[in-house]
Amino acid sequence: MSIAPEIRYRFMKDIGAPLVMGMAGLKGKRKAAIKRDIPLGPPLKCSKRLKEIMTRHYFLSRYAEGARPVAWVTSGAPVELLRAFDFYTVYPENHGALCGAQKLGPELCSIAEGHGYNQDLCSYARIDIGVCLSGKTPVGRLPRPDILFASNNICQTVMYWYRVLAHHWKIPLMVFDTPFNFVSLDRSAITYMVRQFEEMIPELERISGRKFSEKKFKEVLRLGKSSAMAWGEVLATMKTVPSPMTIFDAFVHLAPIVSLRGLPVTLEYYNVLLSELKDRVSKGIGAIVNERKRLMWDNIAIWYKIRDFSRLFAERGMNFVTATYTNAWAETISYMDERNPMESLAKAYSLVILNNNLDHRLKLMERLIKEYQVDGLVIHSARSCKPYSVGQYDLKRLLMERLAVPSVVIEADITDFRAYSEEQTTTRLEAFFENIEDGG
Amino acid sequence: MHLDLETRTRKDYIREQKSLHGRKVMGVFPAQYPRELLLAMNILPVEIWDPPLRTREASAHLQSYICSVVSLGLELILQGKCSDLDAFLFPHTCDSIQNLASIVNDYLGIHKPCYFFYHPKAPYKRASRPYYISQLKELKSGLEKQFGELRETDLKRSVDRWEEIRKDISKCYLLRSEGRLNTSNRAFYSILRRVEYLHPDDFHPLLTNFLQSGRTETERQGHGVLLSGVLPNPPEVLDHLDAIGVRVVDDDLLSCSRRFLSGPVSNSDPYEAMAETYFSLPPCSTRGSAIEERLNHILKKIRSSRADGVIFLIVKFCEPEFFDVPILADSLKKEGIPVLVLENEINQALSGQIVTRIEAFAEMLG
């Protein structure tokens, strides 16, 4: 890495970023003062801190190029390995969610579509390809990556998508191939995954120009595990009635565990959030004013509808208290063990919900429904995400048969609202509301 | 060949295989799997790519945005048309087939054993090959519990047999590209696709006979195109190309050359030989090959077959292909190669619009 970008990066890190964070905080404060939704409880105080952290992350990323090795990473990839080499990491899925929440999905997707990418492809991928082709992004600029790091533990789509990026940027693509658990995880798969890690190390040393430090790697693992456990505790506070947080809050507060996993700031942040939630629990403060029904969400968020849905459900005294999606970053963390780093990393990353068979998902949902005292289920059938969506119709039927939990399927997309029908969704939700009020 | 393969239905064929040869029959979903292993255990693989059905019951299980290969495969099971099958095999091809496997195994309660085959994805590493071999051995152990022990000599024989068949398939492609296989597009793929359910005892003679009877020394007439995509479907595309005098001279189809035209096998150990076959297959979107690699492969084929253009036959909602095609099509166009991208359901009739596009494309070929 050359000296000038390094000096610029350090300056921005120490001087520029704190200034920008302060401004982001002020902006957030003004917004919070203006908007106050009646059916919702008091907003979380640490949202301001979250905004500062994520603003800083994207702000600094602009200056990372040349100063730090840069990697674009899929949300389920074992980033801990990259952290040991001090990679600056950018998460196109997180960036896609951000674009989706700002209702920029169709605009950015259209750029990719104009280059021949089909409208039926994952909209995170279309947004990202659109950003690569046009340079347009609401965060100013994304740094050019030195390497792409993908794992197919969440879908095969990311492999196809990252191959397009590798072709576009003319850079190496590193894939962590996680055999799908059709039945269960076996020894040969573990050996295969551990060997992949071992092969990655010299390649990462070459690309980053840094030597692998086992000590640093173990420290990252420890931090990553502690952060994910803290995130798990954050989610567990929602078992309380009334729940101190809604799943719509969790969708937003998920950003650090996705994008900044293995960094000290993530652990610090979740400890602060946890402390605030525990305080709410002790005082009986709910995330919505009148929590009468508790719901579960399945699949990725509909990012452009978070605000609307948050209010719509809260007005009816319905609170989402758990989701398979948010749970995914806490579910398998207990496997992580710094005494056996590679094998434990392989287990923690290959046993995640989307790399497991549907029987696993059914049992997981049954457990969450019981633990979180769920009265109803909203299933987002996301056009973008086939591994999450294929099987949902059967899940709906089986959960009704086994637990008598009423549910509704919303056909939509994660960021592309051209695939969302307000009329159809309203009709379905109205029927669901009636059903749930009648006790299922 | 003791059966009239032209007139016998697939169902009749399967039943005769069971009753006359005592074979077990396995329904195999796309795309890549070790057929040598199954055949060595006297299991006949019957592949499920495009059953001639209309989606009726599958829509209660699958969303409308799932491809017709997956939805029709499920439809076949739900309509009770798999009663003659002894088991299913699901290779790990894409997200939709992966979840279909889980729906069938975990949710439907169909009471048929399901087997799975995970093959490592590219970019391949040193760890990929030992893992592939471990998967072959695990599949073998699983199958042995239901179908009895596999003798190593049988496996060796089966690997050698398949190698012979592959060589003849390669010969077919070579003659076709040189214009020395005088047969229609429709007939070429109709013969080739019999491999999806015929036993080698029936398929290999059929293929060699086809090679001998269709061979000609006259030069190719008219224009030639290369087909890319998943399947040569709808078959009416082939008919229409025949009608306007355009010959399919080679392909990059998942169901055809992409899983048959591997390099020669040199290893005497059957598992190593099967691994050698797998890792020397042409680049493929479903196995994670780099797009650049696939592009170079297609360009090489275009040059060797003297194809005048490329037609991408894309199955609607097929993600692996959807991601590759824009770069492939764009790069080919930059090389001055005419490209036509058609998107269709596998059993959908050819629309007037598609016919017009094919005709316009043929005119572009010169």
PDB file of N, CA, C and O in Angstrom, chain A residues 115-118 120-121 152 156-157 160 163 167 175 177 179-180 182 186 188 192 199 357-359 381-382 386-387 389-390 393-395 398, chain B residues 60-61 63 65-66 92 95-96 98-99 102 106-107 116 118 120-121 125-127 131 138 285 288-289 292 317 319 322-324 326-327 343:
ATOM      1  N   HIS A 115     -28.409  -3.239 -19.199  1.00  0.00           N
ATOM      2  CA  HIS A 115     -27.252  -3.993 -19.716  1.00  0.00           C
ATOM      3  C   HIS A 115     -27.586  -5.472 -19.881  1.00  0.00           C
ATOM      4  O   HIS A 115     -26.675  -6.299 -19.996  1.00  0.00           O
ATOM      5  N   GLY A 116     -28.856  -5.800 -19.857  1.00  0.00           N
ATOM      6  CA  GLY A 116     -29.260  -7.174 -20.165  1.00  0.00           C
ATOM      7  C   GLY A 116     -29.550  -8.054 -18.975  1.00  0.00           C
ATOM      8  O   GLY A 116     -29.888  -9.230 -19.138  1.00  0.00           O
ATOM      9  N   TYR A 117     -29.428  -7.520 -17.743  1.00  0.00           N
ATOM     10  CA  TYR A 117     -29.694  -8.360 -16.570  1.00  0.00           C
ATOM     11  C   TYR A 117     -31.202  -8.433 -16.344  1.00  0.00           C
ATOM     12  O   TYR A 117     -31.875  -7.402 -16.261  1.00  0.00           O
ATOM     13  N   ASN A 118     -31.687  -9.661 -16.239  1.00  0.00           N
ATOM     14  CA  ASN A 118     -33.116  -9.905 -16.212  1.00  0.00           C
ATOM     15  C   ASN A 118     -33.774  -9.367 -14.941  1.00  0.00           C
ATOM     16  O   ASN A 118     -33.201  -9.464 -13.844  1.00  0.00           O
ATOM     17  N   ASP A 120     -35.962 -10.613 -13.261  1.00  0.00           N
ATOM     18  CA  ASP A 120     -36.274 -11.656 -12.285  1.00  0.00           C
ATOM     19  C   ASP A 120     -35.068 -12.041 -11.427  1.00  0.00           C
ATOM     20  O   ASP A 120     -35.175 -12.905 -10.559  1.00  0.00           O
ATOM     21  N   LEU A 121     -33.935 -11.416 -11.678  1.00  0.00           N
ATOM     22  CA  LEU A 121     -32.759 -11.720 -10.846  1.00  0.00           C
ATOM     23  C   LEU A 121     -32.857 -11.014  -9.500  1.00  0.00           C
ATOM     24  O   LEU A 121     -33.546  -9.999  -9.361  1.00  0.00           O
ATOM     25  N   ASN A 152     -21.310 -19.566  -0.556  1.00  0.00           N
ATOM     26  CA  ASN A 152     -22.639 -19.999  -1.007  1.00  0.00           C
ATOM     27  C   ASN A 152     -23.464 -20.590   0.131  1.00  0.00           C
ATOM     28  O   ASN A 152     -24.419 -21.309  -0.119  1.00  0.00           O
ATOM     29  N   GLN A 156     -26.793 -19.801  -3.891  1.00  0.00           N
ATOM     30  CA  GLN A 156     -25.872 -19.957  -5.021  1.00  0.00           C
ATOM     31  C   GLN A 156     -25.834 -18.652  -5.814  1.00  0.00           C
ATOM     32  O   GLN A 156     -24.888 -18.389  -6.548  1.00  0.00           O
ATOM     33  N   THR A 157     -26.890 -17.846  -5.635  1.00  0.00           N
ATOM     34  CA  THR A 157     -26.988 -16.588  -6.369  1.00  0.00           C
ATOM     35  C   THR A 157     -25.739 -15.734  -6.187  1.00  0.00           C
ATOM     36  O   THR A 157     -25.250 -15.129  -7.134  1.00  0.00           O
ATOM     37  N   TYR A 160     -23.041 -16.599  -8.586  1.00  0.00           N
ATOM     38  CA  TYR A 160     -23.258 -16.116  -9.958  1.00  0.00           C
ATOM     39  C   TYR A 160     -22.993 -14.599 -10.022  1.00  0.00           C
ATOM     40  O   TYR A 160     -22.361 -14.093 -10.935  1.00  0.00           O
ATOM     41  N   ARG A 163     -19.368 -13.618  -9.706  1.00  0.00           N
ATOM     42  CA  ARG A 163     -18.623 -13.917 -10.928  1.00  0.00           C
ATOM     43  C   ARG A 163     -18.744 -12.753 -11.907  1.00  0.00           C
ATOM     44  O   ARG A 163     -17.798 -12.431 -12.628  1.00  0.00           O
ATOM     45  N   HIS A 167     -15.645 -10.447 -13.208  1.00  0.00           N
ATOM     46  CA  HIS A 167     -15.422 -10.143 -14.622  1.00  0.00           C
ATOM     47  C   HIS A 167     -15.329  -8.624 -14.818  1.00  0.00           C
ATOM     48  O   HIS A 167     -14.484  -8.138 -15.546  1.00  0.00           O
ATOM     49  N   VAL A 175     -14.014 -18.126  -3.214  1.00  0.00           N
ATOM     50  CA  VAL A 175     -15.301 -18.707  -2.803  1.00  0.00           C
ATOM     51  C   VAL A 175     -15.094 -19.695  -1.668  1.00  0.00           C
ATOM     52  O   VAL A 175     -14.233 -20.575  -1.750  1.00  0.00           O
ATOM     53  N   ASP A 177     -16.817 -22.573  -0.302  1.00  0.00           N
ATOM     54  CA  ASP A 177     -17.876 -23.487  -0.749  1.00  0.00           C
ATOM     55  C   ASP A 177     -18.350 -24.331   0.437  1.00  0.00           C
ATOM     56  O   ASP A 177     -17.589 -25.121   0.995  1.00  0.00           O
ATOM     57  N   PRO A 179     -20.846 -27.148   1.508  1.00  0.00           N
ATOM     58  CA  PRO A 179     -21.809 -28.153   1.062  1.00  0.00           C
ATOM     59  C   PRO A 179     -23.147 -28.014   1.800  1.00  0.00           C
ATOM     60  O   PRO A 179     -23.169 -27.859   3.028  1.00  0.00           O
ATOM     61  N   PHE A 180     -24.214 -28.041   1.021  1.00  0.00           N
ATOM     62  CA  PHE A 180     -25.551 -27.875   1.605  1.00  0.00           C
ATOM     63  C   PHE A 180     -25.894 -29.081   2.483  1.00  0.00           C
ATOM     64  O   PHE A 180     -25.626 -30.223   2.119  1.00  0.00           O
ATOM     65  N   PHE A 182     -28.195 -31.342   3.211  1.00  0.00           N
ATOM     66  CA  PHE A 182     -29.452 -32.002   2.841  1.00  0.00           C
ATOM     67  C   PHE A 182     -29.959 -32.834   4.023  1.00  0.00           C
ATOM     68  O   PHE A 182     -31.152 -32.923   4.253  1.00  0.00           O
ATOM     69  N   ASP A 186     -21.449 -33.510   7.690  1.00  0.00           N
ATOM     70  CA  ASP A 186     -20.619 -34.697   7.924  1.00  0.00           C
ATOM     71  C   ASP A 186     -19.130 -34.340   7.927  1.00  0.00           C
ATOM     72  O   ASP A 186     -18.731 -33.224   7.587  1.00  0.00           O
ATOM     73  N   SER A 188     -16.611 -35.300   6.105  1.00  0.00           N
ATOM     74  CA  SER A 188     -15.920 -34.976   4.853  1.00  0.00           C
ATOM     75  C   SER A 188     -16.158 -33.509   4.465  1.00  0.00           C
ATOM     76  O   SER A 188     -15.260 -32.842   3.935  1.00  0.00           O
ATOM     77  N   TYR A 192     -13.303 -30.680   4.075  1.00  0.00           N
ATOM     78  CA  TYR A 192     -13.259 -29.891   2.833  1.00  0.00           C
ATOM     79  C   TYR A 192     -13.220 -28.383   3.140  1.00  0.00           C
ATOM     80  O   TYR A 192     -12.415 -27.636   2.569  1.00  0.00           O
ATOM     81  N   GLU A 199      -6.056 -23.167   2.327  1.00  0.00           N
ATOM     82  CA  GLU A 199      -5.573 -22.719   1.005  1.00  0.00           C
ATOM     83  C   GLU A 199      -5.745 -21.218   0.812  1.00  0.00           C
ATOM     84  O   GLU A 199      -5.044 -20.604   0.015  1.00  0.00           O
ATOM     85  N   ASN A 357     -31.411 -27.931   5.462  1.00  0.00           N
ATOM     86  CA  ASN A 357     -32.656 -28.432   4.866  1.00  0.00           C
ATOM     87  C   ASN A 357     -33.889 -27.783   5.494  1.00  0.00           C
ATOM     88  O   ASN A 357     -33.810 -27.128   6.541  1.00  0.00           O
ATOM     89  N   LEU A 358     -35.019 -27.994   4.857  1.00  0.00           N
ATOM     90  CA  LEU A 358     -36.252 -27.321   5.298  1.00  0.00           C
ATOM     91  C   LEU A 358     -36.815 -27.912   6.588  1.00  0.00           C
ATOM     92  O   LEU A 358     -37.582 -27.250   7.296  1.00  0.00           O
ATOM     93  N   ASP A 359     -36.453 -29.130   6.898  1.00  0.00           N
ATOM     94  CA  ASP A 359     -36.894 -29.698   8.168  1.00  0.00           C
ATOM     95  C   ASP A 359     -36.251 -28.918   9.319  1.00  0.00           C
ATOM     96  O   ASP A 359     -36.898 -28.630  10.329  1.00  0.00           O
ATOM     97  N   SER A 381     -42.670 -13.757   0.722  1.00  0.00           N
ATOM     98  CA  SER A 381     -42.180 -14.546  -0.409  1.00  0.00           C
ATOM     99  C   SER A 381     -41.425 -13.577  -1.306  1.00  0.00           C
ATOM    100  O   SER A 381     -42.021 -12.790  -2.032  1.00  0.00           O
ATOM    101  N   ALA A 382     -40.098 -13.641  -1.203  1.00  0.00           N
ATOM    102  CA  ALA A 382     -39.250 -12.627  -1.862  1.00  0.00           C
ATOM    103  C   ALA A 382     -38.768 -13.129  -3.212  1.00  0.00           C
ATOM    104  O   ALA A 382     -38.031 -14.116  -3.274  1.00  0.00           O
ATOM    105  N   LYS A 386     -34.562 -17.086  -3.693  1.00  0.00           N
ATOM    106  CA  LYS A 386     -35.186 -18.399  -3.886  1.00  0.00           C
ATOM    107  C   LYS A 386     -34.897 -19.360  -2.735  1.00  0.00           C
ATOM    108  O   LYS A 386     -35.799 -20.059  -2.284  1.00  0.00           O
ATOM    109  N   PRO A 387     -33.665 -19.439  -2.222  1.00  0.00           N
ATOM    110  CA  PRO A 387     -33.448 -20.398  -1.126  1.00  0.00           C
ATOM    111  C   PRO A 387     -34.263 -20.068   0.119  1.00  0.00           C
ATOM    112  O   PRO A 387     -34.596 -20.952   0.904  1.00  0.00           O
ATOM    113  N   SER A 389     -37.267 -18.526  -0.118  1.00  0.00           N
ATOM    114  CA  SER A 389     -38.696 -18.528  -0.449  1.00  0.00           C
ATOM    115  C   SER A 389     -39.246 -19.888  -0.880  1.00  0.00           C
ATOM    116  O   SER A 389     -40.405 -20.194  -0.587  1.00  0.00           O
ATOM    117  N   VAL A 390     -38.440 -20.680  -1.567  1.00  0.00           N
ATOM    118  CA  VAL A 390     -38.957 -21.972  -2.038  1.00  0.00           C
ATOM    119  C   VAL A 390     -39.134 -22.901  -0.832  1.00  0.00           C
ATOM    120  O   VAL A 390     -38.180 -23.223  -0.140  1.00  0.00           O
ATOM    121  N   TYR A 393     -44.562 -22.148   1.185  1.00  0.00           N
ATOM    122  CA  TYR A 393     -45.982 -22.528   1.159  1.00  0.00           C
ATOM    123  C   TYR A 393     -46.210 -23.767   2.030  1.00  0.00           C
ATOM    124  O   TYR A 393     -47.222 -23.881   2.728  1.00  0.00           O
ATOM    125  N   ASP A 394     -45.241 -24.692   1.965  1.00  0.00           N
ATOM    126  CA  ASP A 394     -45.360 -25.892   2.797  1.00  0.00           C
ATOM    127  C   ASP A 394     -45.124 -25.570   4.272  1.00  0.00           C
ATOM    128  O   ASP A 394     -45.782 -26.124   5.143  1.00  0.00           O
ATOM    129  N   LEU A 395     -44.188 -24.671   4.514  1.00  0.00           N
ATOM    130  CA  LEU A 395     -43.932 -24.256   5.906  1.00  0.00           C
ATOM    131  C   LEU A 395     -45.200 -23.666   6.529  1.00  0.00           C
ATOM    132  O   LEU A 395     -45.553 -23.967   7.670  1.00  0.00           O
ATOM    133  N   LEU A 398     -47.596 -26.516   7.274  1.00  0.00           N
ATOM    134  CA  LEU A 398     -47.156 -27.383   8.370  1.00  0.00           C
ATOM    135  C   LEU A 398     -47.230 -26.679   9.721  1.00  0.00           C
ATOM    136  O   LEU A 398     -47.587 -27.290  10.731  1.00  0.00           O
TER     137      LEU A 398
ATOM    138  N   ALA B  60     -49.194 -25.152  -5.674  1.00  0.00           N
ATOM    139  CA  ALA B  60     -49.522 -25.075  -4.246  1.00  0.00           C
ATOM    140  C   ALA B  60     -48.257 -25.154  -3.399  1.00  0.00           C
ATOM    141  O   ALA B  60     -48.293 -24.928  -2.188  1.00  0.00           O
ATOM    142  N   HIS B  61     -47.140 -25.498  -4.030  1.00  0.00           N
ATOM    143  CA  HIS B  61     -45.882 -25.656  -3.298  1.00  0.00           C
ATOM    144  C   HIS B  61     -44.800 -24.675  -3.746  1.00  0.00           C
ATOM    145  O   HIS B  61     -43.878 -24.402  -2.990  1.00  0.00           O
ATOM    146  N   GLN B  63     -43.650 -21.000  -5.835  1.00  0.00           N
ATOM    147  CA  GLN B  63     -44.058 -19.681  -6.303  1.00  0.00           C
ATOM    148  C   GLN B  63     -44.017 -19.616  -7.829  1.00  0.00           C
ATOM    149  O   GLN B  63     -43.354 -20.431  -8.478  1.00  0.00           O
ATOM    150  N   TYR B  65     -42.490 -17.651  -9.595  1.00  0.00           N
ATOM    151  CA  TYR B  65     -41.210 -17.220 -10.150  1.00  0.00           C
ATOM    152  C   TYR B  65     -40.143 -18.328 -10.105  1.00  0.00           C
ATOM    153  O   TYR B  65     -38.943 -18.044 -10.143  1.00  0.00           O
ATOM    154  N   ILE B  66     -40.606 -19.557 -10.032  1.00  0.00           N
ATOM    155  CA  ILE B  66     -39.668 -20.684 -10.051  1.00  0.00           C
ATOM    156  C   ILE B  66     -39.686 -21.310 -11.447  1.00  0.00           C
ATOM    157  O   ILE B  66     -40.752 -21.465 -12.057  1.00  0.00           O
ATOM    158  N   HIS B  92     -26.802 -31.189  -6.524  1.00  0.00           N
ATOM    159  CA  HIS B  92     -26.899 -29.800  -6.054  1.00  0.00           C
ATOM    160  C   HIS B  92     -26.585 -28.863  -7.218  1.00  0.00           C
ATOM    161  O   HIS B  92     -25.443 -28.457  -7.427  1.00  0.00           O
ATOM    162  N   ASP B  95     -30.201 -23.140  -6.457  1.00  0.00           N
ATOM    163  CA  ASP B  95     -31.000 -22.937  -5.247  1.00  0.00           C
ATOM    164  C   ASP B  95     -32.375 -23.598  -5.347  1.00  0.00           C
ATOM    165  O   ASP B  95     -32.880 -24.163  -4.373  1.00  0.00           O
ATOM    166  N   SER B  96     -32.990 -23.512  -6.525  1.00  0.00           N
ATOM    167  CA  SER B  96     -34.354 -24.027  -6.658  1.00  0.00           C
ATOM    168  C   SER B  96     -34.376 -25.556  -6.569  1.00  0.00           C
ATOM    169  O   SER B  96     -35.251 -26.129  -5.913  1.00  0.00           O
ATOM    170  N   GLN B  98     -32.109 -27.359  -5.094  1.00  0.00           N
ATOM    171  CA  GLN B  98     -31.732 -27.626  -3.700  1.00  0.00           C
ATOM    172  C   GLN B  98     -32.969 -27.628  -2.797  1.00  0.00           C
ATOM    173  O   GLN B  98     -33.198 -28.561  -2.028  1.00  0.00           O
ATOM    174  N   ASN B  99     -33.790 -26.600  -2.914  1.00  0.00           N
ATOM    175  CA  ASN B  99     -34.968 -26.532  -2.043  1.00  0.00           C
ATOM    176  C   ASN B  99     -36.061 -27.507  -2.475  1.00  0.00           C
ATOM    177  O   ASN B  99     -36.809 -28.016  -1.639  1.00  0.00           O
ATOM    178  N   SER B 102     -35.400 -30.631  -0.772  1.00  0.00           N
ATOM    179  CA  SER B 102     -35.807 -30.605   0.631  1.00  0.00           C
ATOM    180  C   SER B 102     -37.334 -30.683   0.778  1.00  0.00           C
ATOM    181  O   SER B 102     -37.840 -31.327   1.696  1.00  0.00           O
ATOM    182  N   ASP B 106     -38.430 -33.676   2.883  1.00  0.00           N
ATOM    183  CA  ASP B 106     -38.850 -33.300   4.239  1.00  0.00           C
ATOM    184  C   ASP B 106     -40.353 -33.059   4.383  1.00  0.00           C
ATOM    185  O   ASP B 106     -40.896 -33.219   5.468  1.00  0.00           O
ATOM    186  N   TYR B 107     -41.018 -32.646   3.332  1.00  0.00           N
ATOM    187  CA  TYR B 107     -42.388 -32.157   3.509  1.00  0.00           C
ATOM    188  C   TYR B 107     -43.476 -32.984   2.834  1.00  0.00           C
ATOM    189  O   TYR B 107     -44.625 -32.976   3.280  1.00  0.00           O
ATOM    190  N   PHE B 116     -28.846 -37.457  -2.290  1.00  0.00           N
ATOM    191  CA  PHE B 116     -28.382 -36.118  -2.663  1.00  0.00           C
ATOM    192  C   PHE B 116     -26.925 -36.207  -3.092  1.00  0.00           C
ATOM    193  O   PHE B 116     -26.184 -37.069  -2.612  1.00  0.00           O
ATOM    194  N   TYR B 118     -23.710 -33.602  -3.645  1.00  0.00           N
ATOM    195  CA  TYR B 118     -23.124 -32.258  -3.668  1.00  0.00           C
ATOM    196  C   TYR B 118     -21.781 -32.319  -4.383  1.00  0.00           C
ATOM    197  O   TYR B 118     -20.885 -33.049  -3.963  1.00  0.00           O
ATOM    198  N   PRO B 120     -18.405 -30.151  -5.616  1.00  0.00           N
ATOM    199  CA  PRO B 120     -17.746 -28.884  -5.264  1.00  0.00           C
ATOM    200  C   PRO B 120     -17.865 -27.850  -6.372  1.00  0.00           C
ATOM    201  O   PRO B 120     -17.927 -28.182  -7.548  1.00  0.00           O
ATOM    202  N   LYS B 121     -17.924 -26.608  -5.944  1.00  0.00           N
ATOM    203  CA  LYS B 121     -18.111 -25.512  -6.892  1.00  0.00           C
ATOM    204  C   LYS B 121     -16.780 -24.823  -7.204  1.00  0.00           C
ATOM    205  O   LYS B 121     -15.894 -24.742  -6.359  1.00  0.00           O
ATOM    206  N   LYS B 125     -10.233 -25.835  -5.943  1.00  0.00           N
ATOM    207  CA  LYS B 125      -9.011 -25.735  -5.140  1.00  0.00           C
ATOM    208  C   LYS B 125      -8.426 -27.135  -4.999  1.00  0.00           C
ATOM    209  O   LYS B 125      -9.048 -28.097  -5.455  1.00  0.00           O
ATOM    210  N   ARG B 126      -7.310 -27.218  -4.319  1.00  0.00           N
ATOM    211  CA  ARG B 126      -6.722 -28.548  -4.097  1.00  0.00           C
ATOM    212  C   ARG B 126      -7.684 -29.426  -3.301  1.00  0.00           C
ATOM    213  O   ARG B 126      -7.714 -30.632  -3.442  1.00  0.00           O
ATOM    214  N   ALA B 127      -8.480 -28.780  -2.450  1.00  0.00           N
ATOM    215  CA  ALA B 127      -9.407 -29.540  -1.597  1.00  0.00           C
ATOM    216  C   ALA B 127     -10.602 -30.094  -2.386  1.00  0.00           C
ATOM    217  O   ALA B 127     -11.312 -30.976  -1.899  1.00  0.00           O
ATOM    218  N   TYR B 131     -12.600 -33.974  -1.986  1.00  0.00           N
ATOM    219  CA  TYR B 131     -13.987 -33.875  -1.511  1.00  0.00           C
ATOM    220  C   TYR B 131     -14.953 -34.519  -2.501  1.00  0.00           C
ATOM    221  O   TYR B 131     -15.888 -35.233  -2.109  1.00  0.00           O
ATOM    222  N   GLU B 138     -19.509 -41.612  -0.480  1.00  0.00           N
ATOM    223  CA  GLU B 138     -20.650 -41.515   0.447  1.00  0.00           C
ATOM    224  C   GLU B 138     -21.955 -41.863  -0.268  1.00  0.00           C
ATOM    225  O   GLU B 138     -22.840 -42.512   0.305  1.00  0.00           O
ATOM    226  N   SER B 285     -22.198 -22.542 -15.695  1.00  0.00           N
ATOM    227  CA  SER B 285     -22.701 -21.578 -14.705  1.00  0.00           C
ATOM    228  C   SER B 285     -23.079 -22.278 -13.405  1.00  0.00           C
ATOM    229  O   SER B 285     -22.841 -21.756 -12.327  1.00  0.00           O
ATOM    230  N   GLY B 288     -20.155 -22.966 -11.162  1.00  0.00           N
ATOM    231  CA  GLY B 288     -19.409 -21.798 -10.675  1.00  0.00           C
ATOM    232  C   GLY B 288     -18.211 -21.396 -11.528  1.00  0.00           C
ATOM    233  O   GLY B 288     -17.356 -20.642 -11.062  1.00  0.00           O
ATOM    234  N   SER B 289     -18.144 -21.859 -12.768  1.00  0.00           N
ATOM    235  CA  SER B 289     -16.991 -21.493 -13.604  1.00  0.00           C
ATOM    236  C   SER B 289     -16.976 -19.987 -13.885  1.00  0.00           C
ATOM    237  O   SER B 289     -18.032 -19.358 -13.975  1.00  0.00           O
ATOM    238  N   GLU B 292     -15.418 -15.626 -17.948  1.00  0.00           N
ATOM    239  CA  GLU B 292     -14.347 -15.513 -18.957  1.00  0.00           C
ATOM    240  C   GLU B 292     -14.025 -16.899 -19.541  1.00  0.00           C
ATOM    241  O   GLU B 292     -13.851 -17.052 -20.755  1.00  0.00           O
ATOM    242  N   PHE B 317     -36.701 -17.707 -15.599  1.00  0.00           N
ATOM    243  CA  PHE B 317     -36.351 -17.737 -14.169  1.00  0.00           C
ATOM    244  C   PHE B 317     -35.094 -18.542 -13.846  1.00  0.00           C
ATOM    245  O   PHE B 317     -34.845 -18.843 -12.676  1.00  0.00           O
ATOM    246  N   GLU B 319     -31.715 -18.604 -12.893  1.00  0.00           N
ATOM    247  CA  GLU B 319     -30.722 -17.639 -12.386  1.00  0.00           C
ATOM    248  C   GLU B 319     -29.305 -17.881 -12.887  1.00  0.00           C
ATOM    249  O   GLU B 319     -28.638 -16.939 -13.301  1.00  0.00           O
ATOM    250  N   PHE B 322     -29.138 -16.594 -16.374  1.00  0.00           N
ATOM    251  CA  PHE B 322     -29.451 -15.161 -16.440  1.00  0.00           C
ATOM    252  C   PHE B 322     -28.237 -14.290 -16.098  1.00  0.00           C
ATOM    253  O   PHE B 322     -28.059 -13.206 -16.641  1.00  0.00           O
ATOM    254  N   PHE B 323     -27.425 -14.747 -15.139  1.00  0.00           N
ATOM    255  CA  PHE B 323     -26.273 -13.938 -14.741  1.00  0.00           C
ATOM    256  C   PHE B 323     -25.169 -13.956 -15.792  1.00  0.00           C
ATOM    257  O   PHE B 323     -24.474 -12.961 -15.974  1.00  0.00           O
ATOM    258  N   ASP B 324     -24.993 -15.100 -16.461  1.00  0.00           N
ATOM    259  CA  ASP B 324     -23.890 -15.217 -17.428  1.00  0.00           C
ATOM    260  C   ASP B 324     -24.186 -14.557 -18.769  1.00  0.00           C
ATOM    261  O   ASP B 324     -23.286 -14.018 -19.420  1.00  0.00           O
ATOM    262  N   PRO B 326     -25.711 -11.827 -20.140  1.00  0.00           N
ATOM    263  CA  PRO B 326     -25.405 -10.475 -20.629  1.00  0.00           C
ATOM    264  C   PRO B 326     -23.944 -10.305 -21.038  1.00  0.00           C
ATOM    265  O   PRO B 326     -23.665  -9.738 -22.101  1.00  0.00           O
ATOM    266  N   ILE B 327     -23.017 -10.805 -20.225  1.00  0.00           N
ATOM    267  CA  ILE B 327     -21.593 -10.641 -20.561  1.00  0.00           C
ATOM    268  C   ILE B 327     -21.244 -11.499 -21.775  1.00  0.00           C
ATOM    269  O   ILE B 327     -20.540 -11.045 -22.691  1.00  0.00           O
ATOM    270  N   GLU B 343     -36.048 -16.274 -24.424  1.00  0.00           N
ATOM    271  CA  GLU B 343     -36.419 -16.702 -23.073  1.00  0.00           C
ATOM    272  C   GLU B 343     -37.779 -17.368 -23.146  1.00  0.00           C
ATOM    273  O   GLU B 343     -38.722 -16.784 -23.672  1.00  0.00           O
TER     274      GLU B 343
END
